[in-house]
Coordinates of C-alpha atoms in Angstrom, one line a residue:
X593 CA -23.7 19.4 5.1
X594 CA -22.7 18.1 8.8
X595 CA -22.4 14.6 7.3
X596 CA -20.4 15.7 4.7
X597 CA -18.2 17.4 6.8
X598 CA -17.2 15.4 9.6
X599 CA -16.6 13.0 6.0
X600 CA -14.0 15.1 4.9
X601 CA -12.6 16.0 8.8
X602 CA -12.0 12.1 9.4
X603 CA -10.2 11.5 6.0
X604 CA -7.9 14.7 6.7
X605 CA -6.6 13.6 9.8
X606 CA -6.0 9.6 8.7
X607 CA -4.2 10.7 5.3
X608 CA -2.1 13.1 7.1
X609 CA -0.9 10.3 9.5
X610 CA -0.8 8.1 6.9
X611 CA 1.4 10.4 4.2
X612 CA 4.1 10.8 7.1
X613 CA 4.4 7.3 7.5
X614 CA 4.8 6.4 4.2
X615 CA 7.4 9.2 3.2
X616 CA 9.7 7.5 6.6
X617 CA 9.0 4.1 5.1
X618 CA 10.1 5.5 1.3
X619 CA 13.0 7.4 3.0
X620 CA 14.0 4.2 4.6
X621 CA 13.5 1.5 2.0
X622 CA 14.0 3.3 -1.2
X623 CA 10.5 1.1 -2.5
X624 CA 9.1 3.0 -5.7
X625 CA 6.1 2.0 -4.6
X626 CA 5.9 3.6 -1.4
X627 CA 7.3 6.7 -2.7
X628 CA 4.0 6.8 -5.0
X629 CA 1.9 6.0 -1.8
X630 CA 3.5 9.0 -0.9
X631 CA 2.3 11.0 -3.7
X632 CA -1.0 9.4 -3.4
X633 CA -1.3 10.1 0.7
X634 CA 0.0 13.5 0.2
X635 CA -2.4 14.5 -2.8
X636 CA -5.5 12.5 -0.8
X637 CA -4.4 15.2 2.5
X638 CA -4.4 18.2 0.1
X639 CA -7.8 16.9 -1.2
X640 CA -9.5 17.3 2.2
X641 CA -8.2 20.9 2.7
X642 CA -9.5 22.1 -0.7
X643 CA -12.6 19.8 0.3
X644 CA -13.0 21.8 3.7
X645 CA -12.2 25.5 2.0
X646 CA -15.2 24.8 -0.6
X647 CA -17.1 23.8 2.3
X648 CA -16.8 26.7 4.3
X649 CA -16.6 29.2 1.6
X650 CA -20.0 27.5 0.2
X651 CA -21.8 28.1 3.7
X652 CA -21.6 32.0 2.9
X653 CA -25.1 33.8 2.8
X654 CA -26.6 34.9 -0.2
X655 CA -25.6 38.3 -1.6
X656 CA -26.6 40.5 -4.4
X657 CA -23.6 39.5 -6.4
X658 CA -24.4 36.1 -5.9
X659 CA -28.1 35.7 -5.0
X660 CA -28.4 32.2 -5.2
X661 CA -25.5 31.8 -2.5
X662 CA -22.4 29.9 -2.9
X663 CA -23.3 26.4 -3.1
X664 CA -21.3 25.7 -6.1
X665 CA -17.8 26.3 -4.7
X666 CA -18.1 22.9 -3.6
X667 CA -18.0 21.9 -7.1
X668 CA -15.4 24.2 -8.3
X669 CA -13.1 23.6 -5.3
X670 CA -13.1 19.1 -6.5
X671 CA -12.7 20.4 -9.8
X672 CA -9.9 21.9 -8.7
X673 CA -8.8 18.7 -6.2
X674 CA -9.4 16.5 -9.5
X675 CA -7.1 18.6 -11.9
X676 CA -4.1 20.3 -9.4
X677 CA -4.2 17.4 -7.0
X678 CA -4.7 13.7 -8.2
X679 CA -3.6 14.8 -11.7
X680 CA 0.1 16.1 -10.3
X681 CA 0.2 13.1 -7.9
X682 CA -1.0 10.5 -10.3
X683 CA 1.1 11.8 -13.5
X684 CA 4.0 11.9 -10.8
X685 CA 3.5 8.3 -9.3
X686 CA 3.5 6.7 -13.1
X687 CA 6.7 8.7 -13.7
X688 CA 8.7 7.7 -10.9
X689 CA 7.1 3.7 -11.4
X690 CA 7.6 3.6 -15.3
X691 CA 11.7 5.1 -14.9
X692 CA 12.4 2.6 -11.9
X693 CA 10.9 0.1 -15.0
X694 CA 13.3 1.4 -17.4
X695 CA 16.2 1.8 -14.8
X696 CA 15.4 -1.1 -12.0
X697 CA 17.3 -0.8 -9.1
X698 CA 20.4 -3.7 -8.7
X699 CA 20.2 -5.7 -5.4
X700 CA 17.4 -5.7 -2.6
X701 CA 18.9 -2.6 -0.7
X702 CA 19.8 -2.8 2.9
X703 CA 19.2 -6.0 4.5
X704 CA 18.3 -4.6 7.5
X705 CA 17.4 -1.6 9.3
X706 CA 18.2 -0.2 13.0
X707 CA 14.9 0.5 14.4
X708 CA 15.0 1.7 18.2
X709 CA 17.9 -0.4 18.6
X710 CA 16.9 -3.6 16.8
X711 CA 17.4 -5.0 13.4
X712 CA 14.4 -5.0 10.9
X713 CA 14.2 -6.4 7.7
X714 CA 13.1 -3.2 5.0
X715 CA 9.8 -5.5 4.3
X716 CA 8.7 -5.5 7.5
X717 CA 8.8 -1.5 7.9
X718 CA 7.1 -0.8 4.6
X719 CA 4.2 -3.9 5.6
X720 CA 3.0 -2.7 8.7
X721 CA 2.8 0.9 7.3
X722 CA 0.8 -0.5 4.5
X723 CA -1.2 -2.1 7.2
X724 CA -1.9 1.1 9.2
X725 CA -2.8 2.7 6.2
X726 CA -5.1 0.4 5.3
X727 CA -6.8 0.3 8.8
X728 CA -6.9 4.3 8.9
X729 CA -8.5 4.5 5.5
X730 CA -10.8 1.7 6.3
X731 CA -12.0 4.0 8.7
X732 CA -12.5 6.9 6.6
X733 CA -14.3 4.4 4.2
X734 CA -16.8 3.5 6.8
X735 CA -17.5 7.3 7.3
X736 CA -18.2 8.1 3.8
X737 CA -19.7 4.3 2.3
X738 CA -22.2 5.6 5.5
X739 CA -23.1 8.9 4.1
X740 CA -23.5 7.8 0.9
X741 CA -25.2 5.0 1.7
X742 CA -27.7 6.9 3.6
X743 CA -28.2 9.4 0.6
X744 CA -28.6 6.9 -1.7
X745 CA -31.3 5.3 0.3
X746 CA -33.2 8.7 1.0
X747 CA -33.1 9.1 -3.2
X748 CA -34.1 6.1 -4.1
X749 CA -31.4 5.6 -6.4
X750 CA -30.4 1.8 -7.2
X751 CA -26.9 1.4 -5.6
X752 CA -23.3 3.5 -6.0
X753 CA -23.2 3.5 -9.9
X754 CA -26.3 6.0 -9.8
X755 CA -25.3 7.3 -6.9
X756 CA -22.1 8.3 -8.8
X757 CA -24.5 9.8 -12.0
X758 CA -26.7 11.8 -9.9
X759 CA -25.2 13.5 -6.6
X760 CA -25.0 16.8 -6.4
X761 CA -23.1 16.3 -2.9
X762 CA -19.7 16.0 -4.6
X763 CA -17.8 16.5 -1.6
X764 CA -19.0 13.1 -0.5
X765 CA -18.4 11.9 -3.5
X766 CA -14.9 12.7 -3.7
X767 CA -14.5 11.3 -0.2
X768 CA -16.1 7.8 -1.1
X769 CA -13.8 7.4 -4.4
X770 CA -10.9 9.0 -3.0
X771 CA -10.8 6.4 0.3
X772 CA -11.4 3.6 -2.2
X773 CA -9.1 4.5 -4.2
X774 CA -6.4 4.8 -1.4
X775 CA -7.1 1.1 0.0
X776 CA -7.0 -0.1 -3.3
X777 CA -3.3 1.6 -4.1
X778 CA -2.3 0.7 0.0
X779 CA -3.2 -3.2 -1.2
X780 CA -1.2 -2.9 -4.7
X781 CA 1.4 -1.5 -3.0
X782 CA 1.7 -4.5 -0.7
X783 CA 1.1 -6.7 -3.0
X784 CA 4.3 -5.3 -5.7
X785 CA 6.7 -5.0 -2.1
X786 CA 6.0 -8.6 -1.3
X787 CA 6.5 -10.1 -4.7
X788 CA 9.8 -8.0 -4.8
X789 CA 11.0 -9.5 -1.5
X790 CA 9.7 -13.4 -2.8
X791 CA 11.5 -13.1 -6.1
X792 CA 14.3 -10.8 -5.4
X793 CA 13.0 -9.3 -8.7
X794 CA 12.8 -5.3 -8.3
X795 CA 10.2 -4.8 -11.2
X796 CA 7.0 -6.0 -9.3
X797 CA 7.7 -3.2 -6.5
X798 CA 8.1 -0.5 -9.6
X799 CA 5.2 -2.1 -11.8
X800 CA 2.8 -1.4 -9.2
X801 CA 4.4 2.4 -8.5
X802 CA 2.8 2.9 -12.2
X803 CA -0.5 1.2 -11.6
X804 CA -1.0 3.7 -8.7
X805 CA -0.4 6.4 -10.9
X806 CA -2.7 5.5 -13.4
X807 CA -5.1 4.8 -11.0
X808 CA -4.8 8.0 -9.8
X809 CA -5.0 9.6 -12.9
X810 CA -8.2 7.5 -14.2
X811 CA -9.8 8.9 -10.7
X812 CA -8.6 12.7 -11.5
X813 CA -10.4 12.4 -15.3
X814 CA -13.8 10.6 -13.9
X815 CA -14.2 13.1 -10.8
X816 CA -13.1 16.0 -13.3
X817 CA -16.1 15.0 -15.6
X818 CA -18.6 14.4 -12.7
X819 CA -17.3 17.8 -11.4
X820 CA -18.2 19.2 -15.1
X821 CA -21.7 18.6 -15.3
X822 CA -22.6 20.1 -12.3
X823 CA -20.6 23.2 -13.1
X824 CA -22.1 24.1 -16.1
X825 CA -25.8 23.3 -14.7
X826 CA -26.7 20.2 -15.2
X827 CA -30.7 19.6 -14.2
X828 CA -32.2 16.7 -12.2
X829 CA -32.5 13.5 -13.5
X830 CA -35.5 13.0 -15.6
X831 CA -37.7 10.6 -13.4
X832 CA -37.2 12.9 -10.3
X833 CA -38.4 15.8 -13.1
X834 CA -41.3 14.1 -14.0
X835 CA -42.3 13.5 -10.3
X836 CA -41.7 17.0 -9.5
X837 CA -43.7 17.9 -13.0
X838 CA -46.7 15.7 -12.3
X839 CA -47.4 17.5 -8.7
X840 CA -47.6 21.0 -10.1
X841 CA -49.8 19.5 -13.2
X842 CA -52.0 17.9 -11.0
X843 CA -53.2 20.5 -9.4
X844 CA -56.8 21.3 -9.8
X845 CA -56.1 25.6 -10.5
X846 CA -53.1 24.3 -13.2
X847 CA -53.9 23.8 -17.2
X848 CA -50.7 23.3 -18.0
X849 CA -46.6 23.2 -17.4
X850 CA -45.4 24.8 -20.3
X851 CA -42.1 25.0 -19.4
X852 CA -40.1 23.0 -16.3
X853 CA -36.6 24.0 -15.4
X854 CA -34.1 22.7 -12.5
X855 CA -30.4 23.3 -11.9
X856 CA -28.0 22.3 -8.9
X857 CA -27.1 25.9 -7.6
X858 CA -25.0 23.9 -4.6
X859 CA -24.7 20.4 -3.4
X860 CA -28.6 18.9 -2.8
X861 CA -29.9 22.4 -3.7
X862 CA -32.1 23.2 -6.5
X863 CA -33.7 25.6 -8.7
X864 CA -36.8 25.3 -10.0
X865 CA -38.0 27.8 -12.5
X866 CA -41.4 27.1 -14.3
X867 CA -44.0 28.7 -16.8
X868 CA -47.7 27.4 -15.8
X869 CA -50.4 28.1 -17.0
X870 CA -53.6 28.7 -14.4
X871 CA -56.8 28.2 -14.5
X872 CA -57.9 31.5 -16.7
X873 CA -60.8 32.4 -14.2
X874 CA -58.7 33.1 -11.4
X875 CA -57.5 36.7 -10.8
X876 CA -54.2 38.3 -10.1
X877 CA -54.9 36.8 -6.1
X878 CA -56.1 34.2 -6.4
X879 CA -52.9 33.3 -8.7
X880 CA -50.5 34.7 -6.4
X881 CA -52.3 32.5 -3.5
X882 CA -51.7 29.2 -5.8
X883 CA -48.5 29.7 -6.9
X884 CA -47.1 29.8 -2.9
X885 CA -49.2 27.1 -2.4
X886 CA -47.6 24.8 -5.0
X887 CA -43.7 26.8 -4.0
X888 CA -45.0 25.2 -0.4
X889 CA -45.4 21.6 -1.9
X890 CA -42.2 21.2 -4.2
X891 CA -39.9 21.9 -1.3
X892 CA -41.8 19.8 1.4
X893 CA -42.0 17.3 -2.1
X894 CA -38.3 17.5 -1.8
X895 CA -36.0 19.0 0.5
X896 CA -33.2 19.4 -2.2
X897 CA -35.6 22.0 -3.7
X898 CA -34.6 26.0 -2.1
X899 CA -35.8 28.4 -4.7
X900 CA -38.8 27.9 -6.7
X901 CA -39.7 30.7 -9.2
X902 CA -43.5 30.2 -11.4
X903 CA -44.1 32.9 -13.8
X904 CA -48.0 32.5 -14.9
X905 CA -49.2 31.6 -18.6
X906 CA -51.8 33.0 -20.3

């Protein structure tokens, strides 16, 4: 949870920076594609609040309305950054680039700018805010790439495409995608405003406003679906079931599993609930002994696992 949060504190303070920046260079260039920067800064800010609130609101103790706690408010609260957030922004950021398409702009704009008393040419303000963005969210990268990274070691998965699949830690998640996403719009962006100012020709600068959108948007639908599967109660995957399977079968007082179920109730916690059946000449105690003893050996097995429940065969 710490890791996760000081993920989400560092992107907060370097999109804010960054959205301000790119609204003064939009306000004084006119570039389409820093106005969908814009969108895309301002969205990425709004992400990290709704981030922090499932966060916090997720950390709440367990009550009888809600005995396995609040874990999953982290994955309603994306859901929610996925479909309010990243949808508006991205839907927005294609419309403004596809009618600067269909209406481009005549002329380069304003040669020059008055900056704290000197002349600038437009370029030059929206590059070196492109820059900074890029370094700030190259820093939030490096935050998040660690934490997943460091997950994705401790699970053994194969690399970030599993990683993706299989998290239950969505908030990271978010964070990873959301900070790749940015310094991949941040390079576009520079990419359209420089081919604008090398050809004179306003339709690279707009062309890459509607990429950003629809990058945006392709990021809302795929977090929206990985957001999806967790909501409705998606288990673990099956070779971590199997692992977690074969320990309870093999011990010596167990018959059988009959029945092996596991849901994320919250990000890297899980619920096990499972019908074993026990050696039959144990009694009631003996029983009730075993089944804390194997409880004891899923969680220390795997310290995603907080509630175990083993209802007894016959």
């Amino acid at each position: 949870m710490a890791g996760s949060t000081s993920v989400v504190v560092a992107a907060l303070f370097a999109n804010g920076a960054i959205a301000i920046l790119k609204f003064l260079g939009f306000l004084a260039t006119g570039s389409p594609s820093m106005l969908s920067e814009t969108y895309h800064s301002i969205s990425d800010t709004g992400n990290q609040v709704f981030l922090l609130i499932g966060i916090r609101y997720s950390s709440r103790k367990a009550t009888r309305q809600h005995p396995f706690g609040f874990g999953k408010a982290q994955f309603f609260y994306s859901f929610l950054v996925s479909v309010m957030l990243f949808g508006i922004a991205g839907w927005e950021s294609a419309k403004h680039g596809y009618d600067a398409l269909m209406h481009p702009a005549h002329g380069g704009g304003a040669e020059s700018l008055l900056l704290f008393g000197m002349e600038v040419r437009p370029i030059w303000v929206n590059v070196a805010i492109l820059l900074g963005a890029i370094a700030f969210e190259s820093y939030a990268f490096v935050k998040a790439n660690a934490e997943l990274r460091r997950q994705i070691e401790e699970y053994e998965w194969s690399g970030l495409v599993q990683a993706f699949r299989e998290t239950s830690d969505v908030t990271t998640l978010t964070a990873f995608t959301e900070d790749t996403v940015a310094l991949v719009g941040a390079m576009l962006a520079l990419v359209g405003i420089g081919l604008t100012e090398l050809t004179g020709n306003q339709v690279y600068d707009a062309a890459t406003a509607l990429l950003i959108g629809i990058l945006l948007m392709g990021f809302a639908i795929a977090l929206a679906w990985e957001n999806k599967r967790l909501l409705i109660g998606e288990s673990v995957p099956t070779r971590e079931e199997q692992e977690l399977r074969a320990l309870v079968r093999n011990d010596p007082h167990v018959t059988h599993v009959d029945k092996f179920r596991a849901s994320y109730v919250g990000p890297e916690k899980l619920l096990l609930a499972l019908d074993v059946s026990f050696d039959p000449q144990l009694d009631t105690e003996e029983i009730d002994e075993h089944i804390s003893t194997i409880e004891k050996k899923l969680k220390e097995a795997d310290d995603r696992v907080h509630f175990v429940y083993i209802e007894p065969e016959l």
